[in-house]
XYZ file of C-alpha atoms in Angstrom:
258
model
C -10.134 59.027 -31.264
C -11.629 57.756 -34.514
C -11.731 54.030 -35.274
C -12.229 52.872 -38.848
C -12.846 49.193 -39.542
C -10.788 48.471 -42.646
C -11.397 44.728 -42.529
C -13.932 42.753 -40.489
C -13.596 39.366 -42.160
C -11.580 36.240 -41.585
C -9.183 33.797 -43.218
C -12.038 32.683 -45.540
C -12.772 35.622 -47.897
C -16.361 36.338 -48.913
C -15.803 39.233 -51.312
C -17.707 41.471 -48.905
C -15.226 41.746 -46.037
C -11.471 42.253 -46.100
C -9.354 40.454 -43.549
C -8.516 42.104 -40.243
C -7.404 45.718 -40.109
C -8.229 48.887 -38.154
C -7.194 52.507 -38.579
C -6.946 54.670 -35.455
C -6.661 58.434 -35.806
C -6.598 61.236 -33.257
C -5.496 64.600 -34.554
C -2.117 64.033 -36.187
C -1.779 60.557 -34.661
C -2.388 57.669 -37.065
C -1.986 53.970 -36.404
C -2.772 50.887 -38.476
C -3.673 47.827 -36.388
C -3.217 44.524 -38.252
C -2.878 44.288 -42.008
C -4.672 41.289 -43.485
C -5.500 40.742 -47.141
C -7.534 43.609 -48.601
C -6.650 46.049 -45.839
C -4.258 48.008 -48.061
C -7.091 48.665 -50.540
C -9.421 49.699 -47.705
C -6.736 52.010 -46.317
C -6.268 53.590 -49.752
C -9.966 54.540 -49.731
C -9.565 56.601 -46.546
C -8.459 60.220 -46.326
C -5.290 59.034 -44.598
C -4.214 56.477 -47.202
C -1.185 54.237 -46.931
C 1.010 57.302 -47.417
C -0.271 58.754 -44.138
C 0.358 55.794 -41.834
C 3.929 55.194 -40.729
C 3.196 52.845 -37.792
C 1.691 49.351 -37.857
C 0.734 47.409 -34.721
C 0.188 43.647 -35.038
C -1.886 41.505 -32.677
C -0.350 38.242 -33.949
C 1.163 36.657 -37.027
C -1.588 34.583 -38.639
C -1.828 35.253 -42.368
C -5.202 36.972 -42.215
C -3.613 39.625 -39.991
C -0.285 40.185 -41.779
C -0.671 39.267 -45.464
C -0.739 42.903 -46.676
C 2.407 43.776 -44.729
C 4.808 43.507 -47.661
C 2.359 45.209 -50.074
C 2.112 48.063 -47.539
C 5.895 48.391 -47.459
C 6.151 48.406 -51.245
C 3.294 50.894 -51.663
C 4.882 53.321 -49.209
C 8.244 53.003 -50.930
C 6.738 53.627 -54.378
C 4.809 56.619 -52.999
C 8.069 58.176 -51.836
C 7.536 57.555 -48.125
C 10.737 56.744 -46.268
C 9.726 55.299 -42.890
C 7.694 52.453 -41.418
C 7.526 51.292 -37.825
C 6.251 47.741 -37.219
C 5.320 46.814 -33.654
C 4.017 43.461 -32.492
C 4.392 40.506 -30.144
C 7.428 38.287 -29.788
C 8.503 36.942 -33.154
C 7.638 40.075 -35.124
C 11.271 40.762 -35.998
C 11.733 37.202 -37.259
C 8.569 37.537 -39.329
C 9.741 40.744 -40.989
C 13.285 39.433 -41.520
C 11.899 36.285 -43.128
C 9.646 38.239 -45.496
C 12.565 40.447 -46.516
C 14.702 37.364 -47.148
C 12.067 36.172 -49.631
C 11.532 39.602 -51.194
C 15.164 40.700 -51.261
C 14.537 43.678 -53.528
C 12.566 45.314 -50.681
C 15.531 45.295 -48.327
C 16.696 48.810 -47.437
C 13.874 50.434 -49.419
C 12.472 51.934 -46.205
C 13.899 53.174 -42.949
C 12.340 50.246 -41.112
C 11.972 50.030 -37.326
C 10.751 46.780 -35.778
C 9.822 46.624 -32.098
C 8.466 43.757 -30.036
C 6.005 44.318 -27.181
C 4.172 42.181 -24.654
C 1.381 42.230 -22.078
C 2.341 45.592 -20.630
C 2.055 49.307 -21.311
C 3.876 50.975 -24.192
C 3.473 53.792 -26.708
C 3.172 53.656 -30.486
C 2.392 56.485 -32.919
C 1.640 58.718 -29.938
C -1.032 56.355 -28.552
C -0.787 55.005 -25.024
C -1.387 51.259 -25.336
C -1.614 48.309 -22.983
C -1.236 44.735 -24.186
C -2.946 41.646 -22.795
C -2.358 38.010 -23.791
C -5.390 36.357 -25.358
C -6.446 32.721 -25.760
C -5.810 31.780 -29.358
C -4.038 29.070 -31.360
C -1.051 31.418 -31.756
C 0.385 33.865 -29.237
C -1.761 36.977 -29.611
C -2.191 40.284 -27.814
C -5.337 42.288 -27.206
C -4.772 46.043 -27.030
C -6.341 48.814 -24.987
C -5.854 52.331 -26.359
C -6.248 55.655 -24.601
C -5.582 55.161 -20.895
C -3.048 57.485 -19.341
C -2.524 54.787 -16.717
C -2.317 51.031 -17.229
C -3.141 49.759 -13.755
C -6.398 48.090 -12.749
C -7.423 51.039 -10.546
C -7.718 53.208 -13.664
C -10.451 50.868 -14.931
C -12.665 50.958 -11.827
C -14.682 53.789 -13.377
C -15.713 54.337 -16.981
C -12.780 55.433 -19.119
C -14.086 57.844 -21.709
C -12.141 57.740 -24.943
C -10.787 54.227 -24.402
C -10.890 51.651 -27.197
C -10.117 47.970 -26.716
C -9.466 45.458 -29.499
C -9.569 41.777 -28.582
C -7.434 40.539 -31.435
C -8.241 36.869 -32.012
C -9.356 35.182 -28.820
C -11.785 33.001 -27.003
C -14.047 34.947 -24.651
C -12.816 34.761 -21.075
C -13.131 36.748 -17.864
C -9.617 38.162 -17.909
C -10.098 39.733 -21.325
C -13.523 41.107 -20.375
C -11.991 42.709 -17.275
C -9.198 44.105 -19.443
C -11.862 45.853 -21.556
C -13.819 47.115 -18.520
C -14.914 50.742 -18.881
C -14.014 51.016 -22.564
C -16.154 53.305 -24.674
C -15.767 50.821 -27.545
C -14.759 47.155 -27.555
C -14.170 45.416 -30.896
C -14.323 41.693 -30.140
C -13.756 38.583 -32.207
C -17.036 36.687 -32.730
C -16.157 34.415 -35.619
C -18.954 31.846 -35.685
C -22.601 31.321 -34.702
C -23.478 29.153 -31.715
C -23.852 25.852 -33.571
C -20.211 25.784 -34.731
C -17.796 23.889 -32.476
C -14.690 26.068 -32.390
C -11.695 26.854 -30.197
C -9.566 29.979 -30.240
C -12.603 32.113 -31.140
C -15.866 32.757 -29.255
C -19.437 32.003 -30.228
C -22.124 34.594 -29.381
C -23.354 32.653 -26.348
C -19.829 32.382 -24.962
C -19.157 36.062 -25.550
C -22.453 37.129 -23.977
C -21.874 35.026 -20.884
C -18.377 36.445 -20.475
C -19.373 40.096 -20.935
C -22.311 39.855 -18.505
C -21.836 42.262 -15.607
C -19.124 44.306 -17.325
C -19.490 48.009 -18.115
C -18.615 48.711 -21.743
C -20.054 51.534 -23.817
C -20.544 49.589 -27.041
C -19.359 46.262 -28.455
C -18.692 45.628 -32.145
C -18.446 42.052 -33.408
C -15.704 41.453 -35.935
C -13.527 38.695 -37.485
C -16.667 37.243 -39.066
C -16.388 33.957 -40.957
C -18.734 33.158 -43.879
C -20.667 30.916 -41.476
C -22.138 34.085 -39.913
C -23.680 35.444 -43.117
C -27.455 35.712 -42.835
C -27.259 34.982 -39.114
C -26.263 38.330 -37.634
C -29.590 38.980 -35.917
C -29.543 35.496 -34.449
C -26.036 36.131 -33.094
C -27.030 39.467 -31.573
C -30.084 37.890 -29.959
C -27.942 35.141 -28.463
C -25.633 37.706 -26.886
C -28.598 39.784 -25.664
C -29.952 36.789 -23.747
C -26.847 36.964 -21.572
C -25.494 40.525 -21.830
C -27.668 43.639 -21.859
C -25.159 46.048 -23.380
C -25.120 47.723 -26.786
C -23.785 45.155 -29.277
C -23.549 45.672 -33.044
C -22.050 44.009 -36.105
C -18.988 45.773 -37.535
C -18.757 46.261 -41.306
C -15.864 47.278 -43.532
C -15.702 51.070 -43.778
C -17.539 51.730 -40.529
C -16.046 54.651 -38.589
C -16.869 55.538 -34.985
C -15.541 58.410 -32.903
C -15.036 58.392 -29.146
C -13.925 61.283 -26.952
């Protein structure tokens, strides 16, 4: 499985980071996860392009995760693509219906399939996925990709080839356990330690929560402008509490797990 970070920024653009988006590929399987502002441009710079992705999985419906949804639909239509599957938590159908009510000319341009999922196992674009409810200001799901089984027993040993994405969330034990054994965990770490915030973790909170958990590598993402120039400080704060491999994600970064 190859993970490409299309957008590692937040709701406050910096010009350096697009809003949230990930591209997952594995052979002929291709999946776009979240579609914030700038993600469509980042996707167009990949070998897959927006023409090559017919499935979109949403973690939640905040603007910085969905704002390129309609541009994606229009780009695929103009490129001659006929299908798009949109999968996400409860309310996804209402979101899409509402956007199409505003942009009426896009109605019936694509063979559109909308499916709602929850904190359970499901399949999308050929990927086995498990959802887990996070702690955020809006209902949000974290996703674990690659397990053939979704039960806790399957996570008692390291799961090679498993990728977990936190979505937007505070750091908490349940989510850390959900990511247990992952080769890669991409986790929200929006602000440095001196920012008082809820719905997102600071480095100290994330480090304390991950302590004792076995994860191959952690990438910090969903970075607000407040983190600029403070990445090393953030990594050091986590390292004081968690001794795993932690790195800062950047737009365009691709990692492969097997």
